[in-house]
Coordinates of C-alpha atoms and ligand atoms in Angstrom, one line a residue:
M1 CA 14.6 17.0 10.3
N2 CA 11.7 17.2 7.6
P3 CA 11.8 14.1 6.7
G4 CA 10.9 15.3 3.4
T5 CA 13.6 17.3 3.0
P6 CA 16.2 14.4 0.5
S7 CA 19.6 14.4 2.2
S8 CA 22.5 14.4 0.1
S9 CA 22.5 11.8 -2.7
S10 CA 26.6 11.5 -4.2
S11 CA 28.2 8.9 -2.3
F12 CA 25.7 8.1 -1.4
Q13 CA 26.0 4.7 -3.8
A14 CA 29.0 5.0 -3.6
S15 CA 28.7 4.2 0.7
L16 CA 26.7 1.3 -0.5
P17 CA 29.4 -2.6 -0.3
H18 CA 27.8 -3.2 -3.7
A19 CA 28.8 -2.9 -7.3
P20 CA 27.1 0.4 -8.3
W21 CA 23.4 0.2 -10.3
A22 CA 24.3 0.2 -14.2
A23 CA 23.3 3.4 -15.7
A24 CA 20.1 3.8 -17.5
E25 CA 19.7 -0.3 -17.0
L26 CA 15.5 -1.4 -15.6
S27 CA 15.7 -5.2 -17.4
R28 CA 18.0 -5.9 -14.8
I29 CA 17.0 -5.3 -10.1
P30 CA 20.3 -5.7 -8.1
Y31 CA 19.7 -7.8 -4.8
W32 CA 21.5 -5.7 -2.8
L33 CA 18.2 -3.6 -3.4
Y34 CA 16.4 -5.9 -0.8
T35 CA 18.1 -6.7 1.7
D36 CA 20.3 -3.7 2.8
Q37 CA 20.2 -1.3 5.2
A38 CA 20.8 2.3 4.2
V39 CA 18.6 1.3 0.9
F40 CA 16.1 1.2 3.5
A41 CA 16.5 4.1 5.6
R42 CA 16.3 6.7 2.6
E43 CA 13.5 3.9 0.8
M44 CA 11.7 5.3 4.3
E45 CA 12.9 9.0 4.6
R46 CA 12.4 9.6 0.2
I47 CA 9.2 7.7 -1.1
F48 CA 7.0 7.0 2.8
C49 CA 8.3 10.1 4.0
G50 CA 8.8 12.4 1.5
R51 CA 7.4 13.7 -1.6
S52 CA 4.2 10.7 -2.1
W53 CA 0.7 10.3 -0.6
A54 CA 0.1 6.9 1.5
Y55 CA -2.8 5.7 1.6
V56 CA -3.7 5.9 6.2
G57 CA -7.2 4.5 6.1
L58 CA -11.0 4.9 5.4
A59 CA -13.3 7.7 6.5
V60 CA -15.9 5.5 7.1
E61 CA -13.1 4.2 9.6
I62 CA -13.5 7.9 11.8
P63 CA -17.0 8.7 11.2
Q64 CA -17.1 11.6 13.5
A65 CA -15.4 14.3 15.9
G66 CA -13.3 12.7 18.1
D67 CA -13.0 9.3 16.2
Y68 CA -9.1 8.1 15.9
L69 CA -6.8 5.3 14.0
T70 CA -3.2 4.5 14.4
T71 CA -1.5 3.5 11.2
T72 CA 2.3 3.7 10.2
V73 CA 3.4 5.7 7.0
G74 CA 6.2 3.9 6.8
N75 CA 7.6 2.0 9.3
R76 CA 6.8 5.2 11.3
P77 CA 3.6 5.2 13.8
I78 CA 1.0 8.5 13.4
I79 CA -2.4 9.2 14.0
V80 CA -5.4 10.2 12.1
C81 CA -8.3 11.5 13.3
R82 CA -11.4 13.8 13.0
N83 CA -10.8 17.0 15.3
R84 CA -13.7 19.0 16.8
D85 CA -15.3 19.9 13.5
G86 CA -15.0 16.2 13.0
E87 CA -11.7 17.9 10.1
L88 CA -9.4 15.6 9.0
R89 CA -6.0 15.8 11.4
A90 CA -3.4 13.9 11.3
F91 CA 0.2 13.4 13.0
A92 CA 2.7 11.6 13.9
N93 CA 2.5 8.4 17.0
H94 CA 5.6 9.9 19.2
C95 CA 5.4 12.6 21.2
A96 CA 7.5 15.8 21.3
H97 CA 8.7 15.8 24.8
R98 CA 11.3 12.1 24.4
G99 CA 9.5 10.9 21.4
V100 CA 7.0 7.8 23.2
K101 CA 4.7 6.3 20.3
F102 CA 2.3 7.7 23.5
C103 CA -1.0 6.4 21.0
R104 CA -1.1 2.4 21.6
Q105 CA -4.7 1.0 20.9
R106 CA -5.9 1.0 16.5
S107 CA -9.0 3.2 17.1
G108 CA -10.7 4.9 19.1
K109 CA -11.9 8.3 20.9
A110 CA -11.0 11.2 22.1
T111 CA -10.5 14.6 23.2
R112 CA -7.4 14.7 23.8
F113 CA -4.4 12.3 24.2
T114 CA -1.4 11.9 26.8
C115 CA 1.4 10.6 26.7
P116 CA 1.8 8.3 29.5
Y117 CA 5.7 8.7 30.2
H118 CA 5.1 12.5 31.7
Q119 CA 2.0 13.5 30.5
W120 CA 2.6 15.6 28.3
T121 CA -1.4 16.5 26.8
Y122 CA -2.5 17.8 23.0
D123 CA -4.8 18.5 21.5
L124 CA -6.7 17.5 18.3
N125 CA -5.5 19.3 15.9
G126 CA -1.8 18.2 17.8
D127 CA -1.0 21.2 19.8
L128 CA 1.0 20.8 23.4
K129 CA -1.5 22.1 25.7
G130 CA -0.7 21.1 29.1
V131 CA 3.1 19.7 30.4
P132 CA 2.5 19.5 33.8
F133 CA 4.6 20.5 36.6
R134 CA 5.5 23.7 34.1
A135 CA 5.9 26.6 37.0
G136 CA 7.1 24.3 39.3
V137 CA 6.3 22.8 42.5
K138 CA 6.8 24.8 45.3
G139 CA 8.7 27.4 43.3
Q140 CA 11.7 25.2 42.5
G141 CA 12.1 23.8 38.6
G142 CA 10.0 24.1 36.1
M143 CA 10.2 24.6 32.1
P144 CA 12.0 27.9 31.4
E145 CA 9.7 30.8 31.4
D146 CA 10.4 31.6 27.8
F147 CA 8.9 27.4 26.8
D148 CA 6.5 28.1 24.4
L149 CA 3.9 25.4 24.1
S150 CA 2.8 26.2 20.2
Q151 CA 6.3 25.6 19.4
H152 CA 6.1 21.6 20.3
G153 CA 3.1 20.0 18.5
L154 CA 2.8 16.7 17.3
T155 CA 5.0 16.4 13.6
P156 CA 1.9 17.6 11.1
L157 CA 1.4 15.1 8.1
K158 CA -1.0 16.9 5.0
V159 CA -3.8 14.9 5.1
A160 CA -6.3 14.3 1.7
E161 CA -9.4 12.2 1.5
H162 CA -10.7 11.4 -2.4
H163 CA -14.1 9.6 -2.1
G164 CA -14.0 8.2 1.1
V165 CA -10.1 7.1 0.9
L166 CA -7.7 9.2 3.5
F167 CA -4.1 9.6 2.4
A168 CA -1.4 11.5 3.9
S169 CA 1.8 13.1 3.5
F170 CA 5.3 14.1 5.3
D171 CA 5.5 15.9 2.2
L172 CA 3.6 19.9 3.6
S173 CA 3.9 20.7 -0.3
I174 CA 3.1 17.7 -2.0
E175 CA 0.3 18.3 -4.5
P176 CA -3.3 17.7 -4.6
F177 CA -3.9 14.5 -4.5
L178 CA -5.8 14.2 -7.7
D179 CA -3.4 15.3 -9.7
Y180 CA -1.2 12.8 -7.9
L181 CA -3.4 9.9 -9.4
G182 CA -3.3 11.3 -12.4
D183 CA -6.5 10.5 -15.0
T184 CA -5.5 6.9 -15.7
N185 CA -5.7 5.6 -12.7
R186 CA -8.2 8.5 -11.3
Y187 CA -10.2 6.7 -13.7
Y188 CA -9.7 2.7 -12.7
F189 CA -9.9 5.3 -8.3
E190 CA -13.6 6.9 -9.1
R191 CA -14.1 3.0 -10.8
V192 CA -14.5 2.0 -7.3
F193 CA -14.5 4.5 -5.1
D194 CA -18.0 6.3 -6.6
G195 CA -18.7 8.1 -4.8
R196 CA -20.9 5.8 -2.8
E197 CA -20.8 5.3 1.2
L198 CA -18.4 2.9 1.6
R199 CA -19.2 -0.1 4.2
V200 CA -15.7 -2.4 5.6
I201 CA -17.0 -5.7 6.5
G202 CA -13.7 -7.5 7.0
Y203 CA -9.7 -6.2 8.1
S204 CA -7.4 -9.6 8.0
R205 CA -3.5 -8.8 8.5
Q206 CA 0.2 -10.9 8.6
L207 CA 3.6 -10.6 8.5
I208 CA 5.6 -11.8 5.7
P209 CA 8.7 -12.4 5.5
G210 CA 9.6 -10.7 2.6
N211 CA 11.5 -6.8 1.4
W212 CA 8.8 -4.2 1.0
K213 CA 9.1 -4.2 -3.4
L214 CA 7.9 -7.8 -3.8
M215 CA 5.1 -6.7 -3.2
F216 CA 4.6 -4.2 -5.6
E217 CA 6.3 -6.4 -7.4
N218 CA 3.7 -8.4 -7.6
I219 CA 1.0 -6.9 -8.7
K220 CA 2.3 -5.3 -11.0
D221 CA 3.8 -9.1 -12.3
P222 CA 0.8 -10.2 -14.6
Y223 CA 3.6 -12.6 -16.1
H224 CA 3.4 -14.0 -12.4
A225 CA -0.3 -14.9 -12.0
S226 CA -1.5 -16.9 -14.8
L227 CA 2.0 -19.3 -13.9
L228 CA 2.2 -19.3 -10.5
H229 CA -2.1 -19.5 -9.1
V230 CA -3.0 -22.2 -9.7
F231 CA -6.8 -21.0 -8.9
L232 CA -6.7 -18.1 -10.7
V233 CA -5.9 -20.1 -13.4
T234 CA -8.1 -23.1 -13.7
F235 CA -11.5 -20.8 -12.4
G236 CA -10.6 -18.2 -15.4
L237 CA -9.7 -15.5 -13.5
F238 CA -7.1 -13.9 -14.6
R239 CA -4.8 -16.4 -18.0
A240 CA -2.6 -15.1 -20.3
D241 CA -5.1 -15.5 -22.4
Q242 CA -7.3 -13.4 -22.0
E243 CA -8.3 -10.4 -22.9
S244 CA -6.1 -7.1 -20.7
Q245 CA -4.1 -4.2 -20.1
V246 CA -1.0 -3.1 -18.0
K247 CA -1.1 0.9 -17.9
M248 CA 1.1 2.2 -15.9
D249 CA 0.8 7.0 -15.3
D250 CA 3.1 9.1 -17.2
T251 CA 5.5 8.7 -14.1
G252 CA 6.0 4.8 -13.3
R253 CA 5.0 4.8 -9.7
H254 CA 1.5 4.0 -10.5
G255 CA 0.3 0.7 -12.2
L256 CA -3.0 -1.4 -13.2
L257 CA -3.3 -4.6 -13.3
I258 CA -6.7 -4.8 -16.1
S259 CA -8.7 -8.3 -17.9
R260 CA -11.6 -9.8 -18.3
R261 CA -13.2 -13.2 -16.7
G262 CA -12.5 -15.6 -19.3
T263 CA -13.1 -19.9 -18.1
Q264 CA -11.7 -22.7 -17.5
Q265 CA -11.4 -24.6 -21.2
A266 CA -7.3 -25.1 -22.1
T267 CA -6.7 -23.7 -25.5
E268 CA -3.5 -24.1 -27.8
H269 CA -2.6 -20.7 -26.1
T270 CA -3.0 -21.9 -22.6
K271 CA -0.6 -25.4 -22.8
D272 CA 2.1 -24.0 -20.7
I273 CA 0.3 -23.1 -17.7
A274 CA 1.8 -26.0 -15.6
N275 CA -1.1 -25.6 -12.9
L276 CA -3.9 -25.5 -15.5
R277 CA -5.7 -28.9 -13.5
A278 CA -9.3 -28.8 -15.6
D279 CA -10.5 -31.5 -13.8
F280 CA -10.5 -29.1 -10.7
T281 CA -14.6 -28.4 -9.8
L282 CA -15.7 -26.8 -6.6
R283 CA -17.8 -28.1 -3.7
D284 CA -20.0 -25.4 -3.4
A285 CA -20.4 -22.7 -6.8
R286 CA -20.9 -20.2 -4.2
L287 CA -17.4 -19.2 -3.6
L288 CA -17.4 -18.2 -7.2
D289 CA -20.3 -16.3 -8.2
P290 CA -19.6 -13.5 -9.5
V291 CA -21.8 -10.9 -10.3
K292 CA -21.3 -7.4 -12.1
E293 CA -21.4 -4.5 -10.4
F294 CA -19.0 -1.7 -12.6
K295 CA -18.9 0.6 -15.2
D296 CA -16.9 -1.3 -17.8
S297 CA -16.9 -4.7 -18.5
A298 CA -13.1 -5.3 -16.5
T299 CA -13.6 -8.6 -14.1
V300 CA -10.8 -7.7 -12.1
V301 CA -8.2 -4.5 -12.0
M302 CA -5.4 -4.4 -10.1
Q303 CA -4.3 -0.4 -8.2
T304 CA -1.5 -0.2 -7.5
I305 CA -0.9 3.6 -6.4
W306 CA 2.3 4.5 -4.9
P307 CA 4.0 4.0 -2.7
N308 CA 1.9 1.7 0.1
L309 CA -1.5 0.9 -1.2
I310 CA -2.8 -1.7 -3.2
V311 CA -6.2 -1.6 -4.8
Q312 CA -8.2 -5.1 -5.3
Q313 CA -11.9 -5.4 -6.5
Q314 CA -11.2 -8.5 -7.9
S315 CA -14.3 -10.3 -9.3
N316 CA -17.1 -9.4 -6.2
T317 CA -14.4 -9.1 -3.0
I318 CA -12.8 -5.9 -3.2
A319 CA -9.9 -4.3 -0.5
M320 CA -7.6 -2.1 -0.1
R321 CA -4.2 -3.4 1.2
Q322 CA -1.8 -1.5 2.8
I323 CA 2.2 -1.7 3.3
Q324 CA 3.8 -0.7 6.1
P325 CA 8.0 -2.1 5.9
R326 CA 9.0 -3.0 10.0
G327 CA 12.8 -3.2 7.6
P328 CA 14.5 -4.7 4.6
D329 CA 12.8 -8.1 5.5
A330 CA 10.2 -7.5 6.4
F331 CA 6.5 -6.1 6.2
E332 CA 3.2 -5.3 7.4
L333 CA -0.5 -5.9 4.9
S334 CA -3.1 -4.4 6.0
W335 CA -6.6 -5.6 4.8
T336 CA -9.8 -3.9 4.9
F337 CA -11.9 -5.5 2.9
F338 CA -15.1 -2.8 2.1
G339 CA -18.5 -2.6 0.4
Y340 CA -21.1 0.2 -0.7
E341 CA -23.9 1.2 2.2
D342 CA -26.4 0.4 0.1
D343 CA -25.2 -3.6 -1.4
D344 CA -28.2 -5.9 0.5
E345 CA -27.3 -8.5 2.5
A346 CA -26.8 -11.2 -0.9
M347 CA -24.4 -9.1 -2.2
R348 CA -22.2 -9.0 1.5
T349 CA -22.1 -12.9 1.9
R350 CA -21.5 -13.1 -1.6
R351 CA -18.5 -10.3 -1.4
L352 CA -17.2 -12.3 2.0
R353 CA -17.0 -15.7 0.7
Q354 CA -14.9 -14.3 -2.3
A355 CA -12.8 -12.6 0.4
N356 CA -11.1 -16.0 1.0
L357 CA -9.7 -16.2 -2.3
M358 CA -8.3 -13.3 -1.1
S359 CA -6.3 -12.7 2.1
A360 CA -4.0 -13.5 4.5
S361 CA -4.9 -16.7 4.0
G362 CA -6.4 -16.1 0.1
L363 CA -6.6 -19.5 -1.2
V364 CA -4.6 -17.3 -3.8
S365 CA -3.1 -14.8 -2.3
G366 CA -2.1 -17.0 -0.5
D367 CA 0.7 -18.1 -3.4
D368 CA 2.1 -14.8 -3.4
S369 CA 3.1 -14.3 0.5
E370 CA 5.2 -17.5 0.0
V371 CA 6.4 -17.0 -2.9
I372 CA 8.0 -13.6 -1.8
K373 CA 8.9 -15.0 1.6
L374 CA 10.8 -17.8 -1.4
A375 CA 12.1 -14.2 -3.0
Q376 CA 13.1 -12.6 0.0
D377 CA 15.1 -16.6 1.3
G378 CA 16.5 -17.0 -2.4
L379 CA 18.5 -14.1 -3.1
K380 CA 19.5 -12.2 0.3
P381 CA 22.1 -14.1 0.8
Y382 CA 23.7 -13.7 -3.7
P383 CA 23.5 -9.6 -3.2
E384 CA 25.3 -9.0 -5.5
R385 CA 23.5 -10.7 -8.1
E386 CA 20.4 -9.8 -10.4
A387 CA 16.9 -10.4 -11.3
V388 CA 16.3 -10.9 -15.2
L389 CA 12.9 -8.3 -15.7
E390 CA 13.2 -8.8 -19.9
M391 CA 9.8 -9.7 -19.8
G392 CA 7.3 -7.9 -22.8
G393 CA 10.4 -6.6 -23.8
R394 CA 12.5 -3.8 -21.9
G395 CA 10.6 -1.2 -22.1
T396 CA 8.2 0.6 -19.9
H397 CA 5.0 1.9 -21.7
D398 CA 1.4 0.1 -21.4
E399 CA 0.6 -2.8 -22.8
E400 CA -1.6 -5.2 -24.3
H401 CA -1.7 -8.1 -22.1
M402 CA -0.3 -10.2 -20.0
V403 CA 3.1 -11.1 -21.1
T404 CA 5.0 -8.5 -19.8
E405 CA 6.5 -7.4 -16.5
T406 CA 6.4 -3.5 -18.7
A407 CA 5.3 -2.3 -15.1
I408 CA 7.3 -3.6 -12.9
R409 CA 10.3 -1.5 -14.7
A410 CA 8.1 1.5 -14.9
F411 CA 8.4 1.5 -10.7
Y412 CA 12.0 1.0 -10.8
K413 CA 12.1 3.5 -13.8
Y414 CA 10.3 5.9 -11.3
Y415 CA 12.0 4.5 -8.2
R416 CA 15.8 5.4 -9.4
E417 CA 14.1 9.1 -9.7
V418 CA 13.2 9.4 -6.6
M419 CA 16.5 7.3 -4.8
E420 CA 18.8 9.5 -6.8
L421 CA 20.2 5.2 -7.3
Ligands
FE2_501 FE1 0.1 -13.1 -7.2

């Protein structure tokens, strides 16, 4: 089956053992959405393996012919590689014979891929090239005369590269990536990916015991950032009294939190921020010695690109965070920290130092992993209840401040369309 083919939907909601989601209601999110196995299966089919461009890696990770990396789109393992001509290819890491996930390395160099089970062999375009004992042994057995190798290649994905960033889609008829991204999000995407050669400076991976949507929501939620994160508010990196914007694309699926750094001073506008610790100082001030490097005055831009990518730019720490769902209750968050090939040594060191804020054990992002687990723990036993999302009203439009949940509501507007829920 083409994983992008929508299944019949009219009976889906009726088949769920929960009260329906009220029509057109975006300020209420039912908790069964985060725990139900059938919802998860439909998300994999419609969102991750349907009409979407999923982030799969950076071009600089597979620079030469034969280089490959393995990852997942949703819960499906895939391979991204360069064929003998250096062209990008992607296909399912799933043998056409018996379904084996045949490639076990995270990355490497190959001239072909051979399944360990029965040694079916594929070239770097995913085409089946060899089947052992195809003609039988001593005149016995073998594949039927009409067995056609060309009909048994690896399931292909469409690949797109924009300024060194790789995306893949199971939907071979999906629109071009830049159309998918939209103009506003393109501006901010190209703010970081301006065409300069990237350089990976580190990886971090973590398994978070929560639903994948909680991670996406977290990065669309400036309301929490100003309250939860002691580090952000205390040192003025992201705070409700700073000049900020929340922007979306026309569909609501992609989102942007944009802000400008302020100070550590408490003001009349920060009295609700219990975590603002005006008496805290850093033992090593170099942890926060940002230098301006981008084309506008924003000092932090957190971009969510449907369905699985967070582009993080906080001061000079820039990273991709890739969401890889494992089931309704868990996802892997895979971080790729990078800078530019033309960074000097001081800048590379600065980026690495600031990466202490944002990683699996980050001084800021560790708070998010923890509350996502607490959210899953708290909502799972109450599938019949629902979240209340009324901060900033009940609409889904762009805002010029942080005191809003508009981007989460916009996300669910598009989510409901795709899921037909
Ligand atoms: Fe956060």
